[in-house]
Coordinates of C-alpha atoms in Angstrom, one line a residue:
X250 CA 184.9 171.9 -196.2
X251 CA 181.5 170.7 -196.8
X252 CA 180.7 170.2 -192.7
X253 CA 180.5 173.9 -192.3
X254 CA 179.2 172.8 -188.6
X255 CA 182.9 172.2 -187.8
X256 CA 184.1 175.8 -187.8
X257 CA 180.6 176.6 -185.9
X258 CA 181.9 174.1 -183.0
X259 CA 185.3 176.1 -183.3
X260 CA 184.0 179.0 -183.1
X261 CA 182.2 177.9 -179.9
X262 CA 185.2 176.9 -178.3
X263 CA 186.5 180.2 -179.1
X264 CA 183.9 182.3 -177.3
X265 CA 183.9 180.2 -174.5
X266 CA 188.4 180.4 -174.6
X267 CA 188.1 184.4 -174.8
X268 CA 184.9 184.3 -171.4
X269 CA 187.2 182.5 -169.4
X270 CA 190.5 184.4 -170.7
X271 CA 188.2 187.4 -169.9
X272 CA 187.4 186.7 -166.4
X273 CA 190.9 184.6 -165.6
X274 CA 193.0 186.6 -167.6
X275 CA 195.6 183.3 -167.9
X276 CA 196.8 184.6 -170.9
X277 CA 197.7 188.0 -171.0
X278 CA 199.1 187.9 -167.2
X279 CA 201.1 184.8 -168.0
X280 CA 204.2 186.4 -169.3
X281 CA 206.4 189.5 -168.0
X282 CA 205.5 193.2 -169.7
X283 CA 202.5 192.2 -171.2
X284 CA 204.4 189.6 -173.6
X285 CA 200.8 187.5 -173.4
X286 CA 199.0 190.4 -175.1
X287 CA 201.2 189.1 -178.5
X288 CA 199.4 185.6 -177.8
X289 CA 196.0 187.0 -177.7
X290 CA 196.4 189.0 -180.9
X291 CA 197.6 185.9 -182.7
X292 CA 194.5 184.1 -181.2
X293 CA 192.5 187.2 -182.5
X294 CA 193.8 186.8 -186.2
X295 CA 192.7 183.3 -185.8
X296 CA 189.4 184.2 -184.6
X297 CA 189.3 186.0 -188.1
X298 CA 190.6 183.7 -190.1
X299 CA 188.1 181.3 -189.3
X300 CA 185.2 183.3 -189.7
X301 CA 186.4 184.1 -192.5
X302 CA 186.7 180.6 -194.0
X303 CA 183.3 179.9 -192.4
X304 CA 182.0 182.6 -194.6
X305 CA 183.5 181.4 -197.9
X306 CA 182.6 177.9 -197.5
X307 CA 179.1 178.9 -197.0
X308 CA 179.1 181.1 -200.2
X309 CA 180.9 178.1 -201.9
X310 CA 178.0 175.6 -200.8
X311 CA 175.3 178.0 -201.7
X312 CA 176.9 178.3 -205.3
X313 CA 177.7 174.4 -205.8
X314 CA 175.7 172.3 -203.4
X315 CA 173.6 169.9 -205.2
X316 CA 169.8 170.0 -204.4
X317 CA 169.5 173.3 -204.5
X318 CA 168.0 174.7 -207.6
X319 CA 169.8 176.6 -210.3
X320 CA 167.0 178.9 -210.0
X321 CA 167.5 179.4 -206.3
X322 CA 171.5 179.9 -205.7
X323 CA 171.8 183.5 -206.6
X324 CA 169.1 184.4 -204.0
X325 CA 170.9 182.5 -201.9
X326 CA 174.2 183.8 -202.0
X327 CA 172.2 187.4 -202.2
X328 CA 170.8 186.3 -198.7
X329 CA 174.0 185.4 -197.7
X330 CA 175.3 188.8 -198.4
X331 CA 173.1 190.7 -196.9
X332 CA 172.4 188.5 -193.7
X333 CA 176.7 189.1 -193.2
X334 CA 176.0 192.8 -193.6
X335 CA 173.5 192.9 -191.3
X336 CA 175.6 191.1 -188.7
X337 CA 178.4 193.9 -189.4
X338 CA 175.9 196.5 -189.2
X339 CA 174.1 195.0 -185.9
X340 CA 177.3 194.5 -184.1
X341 CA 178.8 198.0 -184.8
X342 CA 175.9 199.7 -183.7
X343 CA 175.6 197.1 -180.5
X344 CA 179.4 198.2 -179.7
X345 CA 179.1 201.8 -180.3
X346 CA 175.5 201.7 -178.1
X347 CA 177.3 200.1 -175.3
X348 CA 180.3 201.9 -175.5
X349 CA 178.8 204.9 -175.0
X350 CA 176.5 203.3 -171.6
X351 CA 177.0 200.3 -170.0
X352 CA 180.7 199.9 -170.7
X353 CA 182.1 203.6 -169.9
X354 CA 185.0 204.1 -168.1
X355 CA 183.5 205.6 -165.6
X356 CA 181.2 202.5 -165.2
X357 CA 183.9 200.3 -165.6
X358 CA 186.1 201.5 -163.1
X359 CA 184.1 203.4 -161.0
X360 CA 187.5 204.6 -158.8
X361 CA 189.4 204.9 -161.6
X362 CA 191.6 203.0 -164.4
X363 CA 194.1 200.8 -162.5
X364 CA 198.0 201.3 -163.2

């Protein structure tokens, strides 16, 4: 897929599907026992999936693009691995840093978890 743009756009539409499933909660509360939490984990795996294939056509563009020059691809595929493991790096140390402050427990549900 050579309009990597695509999966960026459906990417969008995912955060903005989890913000309102987040604040609506349509999903997980529209099926008996928590049966909706099995359609948020497949939508989560799809979530993955697609950055995933975002990610790989990126790394196959840098490698066979044309215009770019031979000289140039390695550093950009070695950019491109180390601008994804910063990513990784920045968002586990953004969750653990608000885990650990503004999204406690305690914070969260001030008066306790509800049942």
């Amino acid at each position: 897929l050579r309009q990597v743009w695509l999966m960026t756009i459906f990417q969008l539409f995912n955060v903005i599907g989890w913000l309102v499933e987040v604040y609506t909660g349509t999903i997980r509360n529209s099926l008996p026992d928590e049966q909706g939490l099995y359609i948020m984990a497949a939508w989560m795996v799809l979530v993955g999936l697609c950055g995933g294939a975002t990610y790989a056509n990126c790394m196959y563009l840098f490698n066979r693009q044309e215009g770019i020059p031979n000289d140039l691809r390695e550093l950009g595929i070695n950019i491109g691995f180390m601008m994804s493991n910063l990513g990784i790096t920045v968002a586990t140390l953004s969750f653990s840093l608000l885990d650990m402050t503004i999204m406690t427990k305690a914070i969260i549900y001030p008066h306790g978890c509800p049942s």
